[in-house]
Amino acid sequence: EPEVTQTPSHQVTQMGQEVILRCVPISNHLYFYWYRQILGQKVEFLVSFYNNEISEKSEIFDDQFSVERPDGSNFTLKIRSTKLEDSAMYFCAITQGSNQPQHFGDGTRLSIL
Amino acid sequence: SQKIEQNSEALNIQEGKTATLTCNYTNYSPAYLQWYRQDPGRGPVFLLLIRENEKEKRKERLKVTFDTTLKQSLFHITASQPADSATYLCALPSPFSGGYNKLIFGAGTRLAVHP
């Protein structure tokens, strides 16, 4: 049973549209991550979020991306104007502490048409 | 920059045998290393974490070794079963992220266990 639930499981969107991907941890965690995996490629880091702030982001995480914890439990990833190359699986991950395992959700498959 | 290499070819083994997967890394010394299982269309599932001061770690039929001199980790599944068929990912913490490190993943090795 994953420690995080991600919604939706599959999102199909027209290029240029905004999407919001959601992550709900089962228990209270402070440290969150978003990763993505383009079909057939490695899992790659996007952003980490600690104490309601971005702590690190990759070069992929440009101005089109943003993260939030709008209500203290949900954790969201927004892509403002989607591009074809944003099509991928997006995974949320959490950790309970420093140098501890990261636990992943089952992801959202994002398809940009 | 850090590099992680896993066997790119699929590993095919007979049920009951031991599967051994390799993870090699270069250009730094991680404090720990993690192994994950990933099934098609699913997220990575955490299996084992081994720290730099641990040579070996076991969990049921799984065993992980960590050789910081060779910069290599081996992942073993003993008495393998068809249900063990999946892609297995090696992941290391980035050296630049402090305690709550982002993970750098290998490309994974696909394991197929045949009855």
CSV table of C-alpha atoms in Angstrom, one decimal:
chain,number,residue,atom,x,y,z
A,1,GLU,CA,0.0,0.0,0.0
A,2,PRO,CA,1.7,3.3,-1.1
A,3,GLU,CA,2.1,6.0,1.5
A,4,VAL,CA,0.9,8.6,-1.0
A,5,THR,CA,-2.1,8.8,-3.2
A,6,GLN,CA,-1.9,10.6,-6.5
A,7,THR,CA,-4.7,12.0,-8.6
A,8,PRO,CA,-5.7,11.8,-11.3
A,9,SER,CA,-4.2,8.5,-12.4
A,10,HIS,CA,-4.3,9.6,-16.1
A,11,GLN,CA,-4.6,13.2,-17.5
A,12,VAL,CA,-5.1,14.0,-21.1
A,13,THR,CA,-4.7,17.6,-22.0
A,14,GLN,CA,-4.3,19.8,-25.1
A,15,MET,CA,-1.0,21.5,-25.6
A,16,GLY,CA,-0.9,24.9,-24.0
A,17,GLN,CA,-3.4,24.1,-21.3
A,18,GLU,CA,-2.7,24.1,-17.6
A,19,VAL,CA,-2.7,20.9,-15.5
A,20,ILE,CA,-2.6,20.3,-11.8
A,21,LEU,CA,-1.4,17.0,-10.4
A,22,ARG,CA,-2.2,16.2,-6.8
A,23,CYS,CA,-0.5,14.2,-4.1
A,24,VAL,CA,-2.0,13.3,-0.7
A,25,PRO,CA,0.3,11.7,1.9
A,26,ILE,CA,-1.3,9.1,4.2
A,27,SER,CA,0.5,10.5,7.3
A,28,ASN,CA,2.0,13.9,8.0
A,29,HIS,CA,5.3,14.4,6.3
A,30,LEU,CA,7.3,17.5,5.9
A,31,TYR,CA,9.5,16.6,2.9
A,32,PHE,CA,8.0,16.1,-0.5
A,33,TYR,CA,9.4,15.5,-4.0
A,34,TRP,CA,8.2,15.4,-7.5
A,35,TYR,CA,9.9,13.2,-10.1
A,36,ARG,CA,9.0,12.4,-13.6
A,37,GLN,CA,9.7,9.4,-16.0
A,38,ILE,CA,9.4,9.8,-19.7
A,39,LEU,CA,8.4,6.5,-21.3
A,40,GLY,CA,11.4,4.2,-21.5
A,41,GLN,CA,13.7,6.6,-19.7
A,42,LYS,CA,15.1,7.0,-16.1
A,43,VAL,CA,13.2,8.4,-13.2
A,44,GLU,CA,14.4,12.0,-12.9
A,45,PHE,CA,14.1,14.6,-10.1
A,46,LEU,CA,12.0,17.7,-10.6
A,47,VAL,CA,11.7,19.5,-7.3
A,48,SER,CA,11.9,19.0,-3.5
A,49,PHE,CA,9.7,20.9,-1.0
A,50,TYR,CA,10.3,21.3,2.7
A,51,ASN,CA,8.5,23.3,5.3
A,52,ASN,CA,6.3,24.9,2.7
A,53,GLU,CA,9.2,26.1,0.5
A,54,ILE,CA,11.1,24.7,-2.5
A,55,SER,CA,14.4,23.5,-1.3
A,56,GLU,CA,15.8,22.4,-4.6
A,57,LYS,CA,14.8,22.2,-8.2
A,58,SER,CA,16.2,20.7,-11.4
A,59,GLU,CA,16.8,22.5,-14.7
A,60,ILE,CA,13.7,20.8,-16.0
A,61,PHE,CA,11.6,22.7,-13.4
A,62,ASP,CA,11.4,26.0,-15.3
A,63,ASP,CA,9.0,28.9,-14.9
A,64,GLN,CA,6.1,26.8,-16.3
A,65,PHE,CA,6.2,24.6,-13.2
A,66,SER,CA,5.1,25.4,-9.7
A,67,VAL,CA,4.4,23.5,-6.5
A,68,GLU,CA,2.1,24.2,-3.5
A,69,ARG,CA,0.7,22.8,-0.3
A,70,PRO,CA,-2.6,24.7,-0.6
A,71,ASP,CA,-4.3,23.2,2.5
A,72,GLY,CA,-1.5,21.7,4.6
A,73,SER,CA,-2.1,18.2,3.4
A,74,ASN,CA,-2.4,18.1,-0.4
A,75,PHE,CA,0.8,18.7,-2.4
A,76,THR,CA,0.3,19.9,-6.0
A,77,LEU,CA,2.4,20.3,-9.1
A,78,LYS,CA,1.1,22.7,-11.7
A,79,ILE,CA,2.3,23.1,-15.3
A,80,ARG,CA,1.0,26.4,-16.6
A,81,SER,CA,1.2,25.9,-20.4
A,82,THR,CA,1.9,22.3,-21.3
A,83,LYS,CA,4.1,21.2,-24.1
A,84,LEU,CA,4.2,17.9,-26.0
A,85,GLU,CA,7.5,17.0,-24.2
A,86,ASP,CA,5.8,17.2,-20.8
A,87,SER,CA,4.1,13.9,-21.6
A,88,ALA,CA,5.4,11.5,-18.9
A,89,MET,CA,4.6,9.7,-15.6
A,90,TYR,CA,4.8,12.2,-12.7
A,91,PHE,CA,5.6,10.7,-9.3
A,92,CYS,CA,5.2,12.2,-5.9
A,93,ALA,CA,7.5,11.0,-3.1
A,94,ILE,CA,7.8,11.5,0.6
A,95,THR,CA,10.3,10.8,3.3
A,96,GLN,CA,10.1,10.7,7.0
A,97,GLY,CA,13.5,12.0,7.8
A,98,SER,CA,17.0,12.7,6.8
A,99,ASN,CA,18.8,10.0,4.9
A,100,GLN,CA,15.6,7.8,5.0
A,101,PRO,CA,13.9,6.0,2.2
A,102,GLN,CA,11.7,7.9,-0.2
A,103,HIS,CA,8.3,6.4,-0.8
A,104,PHE,CA,6.6,6.9,-4.1
A,105,GLY,CA,3.0,7.1,-5.2
A,106,ASP,CA,1.7,5.3,-8.3
A,107,GLY,CA,2.0,8.4,-10.4
A,108,THR,CA,-0.1,10.4,-12.8
A,109,ARG,CA,0.3,9.6,-16.5
A,110,LEU,CA,0.2,12.9,-18.3
A,111,SER,CA,-0.5,12.8,-22.0
A,112,ILE,CA,-0.2,16.1,-24.0
A,113,LEU,CA,-1.9,16.2,-27.4
B,1,SER,CA,28.9,14.4,-12.6
B,2,GLN,CA,27.6,11.3,-10.9
B,3,LYS,CA,26.9,8.3,-13.0
B,4,ILE,CA,25.0,5.2,-12.2
B,5,GLU,CA,25.1,2.1,-14.4
B,6,GLN,CA,22.9,-0.9,-14.2
B,7,ASN,CA,22.8,-3.9,-16.6
B,8,SER,CA,20.9,-2.5,-19.6
B,9,GLU,CA,20.0,-6.0,-20.9
B,10,ALA,CA,17.1,-7.9,-19.4
B,11,LEU,CA,18.1,-10.7,-17.1
B,12,ASN,CA,16.2,-14.0,-17.7
B,13,ILE,CA,16.4,-16.7,-15.1
B,14,GLN,CA,14.7,-19.9,-14.2
B,15,GLU,CA,12.3,-20.0,-11.3
B,16,GLY,CA,14.1,-21.1,-8.1
B,17,LYS,CA,17.5,-19.7,-9.1
B,18,THR,CA,19.2,-16.7,-7.6
B,19,ALA,CA,19.0,-13.4,-9.6
B,20,THR,CA,21.9,-11.0,-9.2
B,21,LEU,CA,21.7,-7.5,-10.4
B,22,THR,CA,24.5,-5.0,-10.5
B,23,CYS,CA,24.7,-1.2,-9.8
B,24,ASN,CA,28.0,0.6,-10.4
B,25,TYR,CA,28.5,4.3,-9.7
B,26,THR,CA,31.2,6.8,-10.3
B,27,ASN,CA,32.5,10.2,-9.2
B,28,TYR,CA,31.4,10.2,-5.6
B,29,SER,CA,30.9,8.3,-2.4
B,30,PRO,CA,27.2,8.2,-1.4
B,31,ALA,CA,26.3,7.8,2.2
B,32,TYR,CA,23.7,5.2,1.3
B,33,LEU,CA,22.1,3.5,-1.7
B,34,GLN,CA,18.5,2.3,-2.3
B,35,TRP,CA,16.9,-0.4,-4.4
B,36,TYR,CA,13.4,-0.1,-5.8
B,37,ARG,CA,11.1,-2.4,-7.8
B,38,GLN,CA,9.0,-0.9,-10.6
B,39,ASP,CA,6.2,-2.7,-12.4
B,40,PRO,CA,4.9,-1.3,-15.7
B,41,GLY,CA,2.8,1.8,-15.3
B,42,ARG,CA,3.4,1.9,-11.5
B,43,GLY,CA,5.6,3.9,-9.2
B,44,PRO,CA,8.9,2.7,-7.7
B,45,VAL,CA,8.4,0.6,-4.6
B,46,PHE,CA,11.1,0.9,-2.0
B,47,LEU,CA,12.9,-2.4,-1.2
B,48,LEU,CA,16.1,-1.9,0.7
B,49,LEU,CA,18.4,0.9,1.9
B,50,ILE,CA,22.0,0.1,2.7
B,51,ARG,CA,24.4,2.6,4.3
B,52,GLU,CA,28.1,3.1,3.6
B,53,ASN,CA,29.1,1.5,6.8
B,54,GLU,CA,27.0,-1.6,6.1
B,55,LYS,CA,28.5,-4.4,3.9
B,56,GLU,CA,25.3,-6.4,3.5
B,57,LYS,CA,21.6,-6.1,4.3
B,58,ARG,CA,18.9,-8.7,4.0
B,59,LYS,CA,15.1,-8.7,3.9
B,60,GLU,CA,13.4,-12.1,3.4
B,61,ARG,CA,14.6,-13.4,0.0
B,62,LEU,CA,16.5,-10.1,-0.8
B,63,LYS,CA,20.1,-9.4,-0.1
B,64,VAL,CA,22.0,-6.2,-0.9
B,65,THR,CA,25.8,-5.7,-0.7
B,66,PHE,CA,27.6,-2.4,-0.8
B,67,ASP,CA,31.3,-2.2,-1.7
B,68,THR,CA,32.4,1.4,-1.4
B,69,THR,CA,35.9,0.5,-2.7
B,70,LEU,CA,34.6,-1.0,-5.9
B,71,LYS,CA,31.8,1.6,-6.0
B,72,GLN,CA,29.3,-1.2,-6.6
B,73,SER,CA,26.1,-2.7,-5.1
B,74,LEU,CA,24.8,-6.1,-5.8
B,75,PHE,CA,21.2,-7.0,-5.4
B,76,HIS,CA,20.3,-10.7,-5.0
B,77,ILE,CA,16.9,-12.4,-5.1
B,78,THR,CA,17.1,-16.0,-3.9
B,79,ALA,CA,14.6,-18.7,-4.8
B,80,SER,CA,13.2,-16.4,-7.4
B,81,GLN,CA,9.6,-16.6,-8.5
B,82,PRO,CA,7.7,-15.4,-11.6
B,83,ALA,CA,6.1,-12.8,-9.4
B,84,ASP,CA,9.6,-11.2,-8.9
B,85,SER,CA,9.6,-10.3,-12.6
B,86,ALA,CA,9.9,-6.5,-12.8
B,87,THR,CA,12.4,-3.7,-13.3
B,88,TYR,CA,14.8,-3.1,-10.4
B,89,LEU,CA,16.1,0.4,-9.9
B,90,CYS,CA,19.2,1.5,-8.1
B,91,ALA,CA,19.1,5.0,-6.6
B,92,LEU,CA,21.7,7.2,-4.9
B,93,PRO,CA,21.3,10.4,-3.1
B,94,SER,CA,22.7,13.5,-4.8
B,95,PRO,CA,25.8,14.7,-3.0
B,96,PHE,CA,24.7,18.3,-3.1
B,97,SER,CA,21.3,18.2,-1.5
B,98,GLY,CA,22.0,18.0,2.2
B,99,GLY,CA,20.2,15.5,4.4
B,100,TYR,CA,17.0,15.3,2.4
B,101,ASN,CA,18.7,14.4,-0.8
B,102,LYS,CA,17.1,14.1,-4.2
B,103,LEU,CA,17.7,10.7,-5.7
B,104,ILE,CA,19.6,10.0,-8.8
B,105,PHE,CA,18.3,6.8,-10.5
B,106,GLY,CA,19.9,4.2,-12.7
B,107,ALA,CA,18.1,3.1,-15.8
B,108,GLY,CA,17.1,-0.1,-14.2
B,109,THR,CA,17.4,-3.8,-15.0
B,110,ARG,CA,14.5,-5.8,-16.2
B,111,LEU,CA,14.2,-9.2,-14.5
B,112,ALA,CA,12.2,-12.0,-16.1
B,113,VAL,CA,11.7,-15.2,-14.0
B,114,HIS,CA,10.5,-18.1,-16.1
B,115,PRO,CA,8.5,-21.0,-14.6
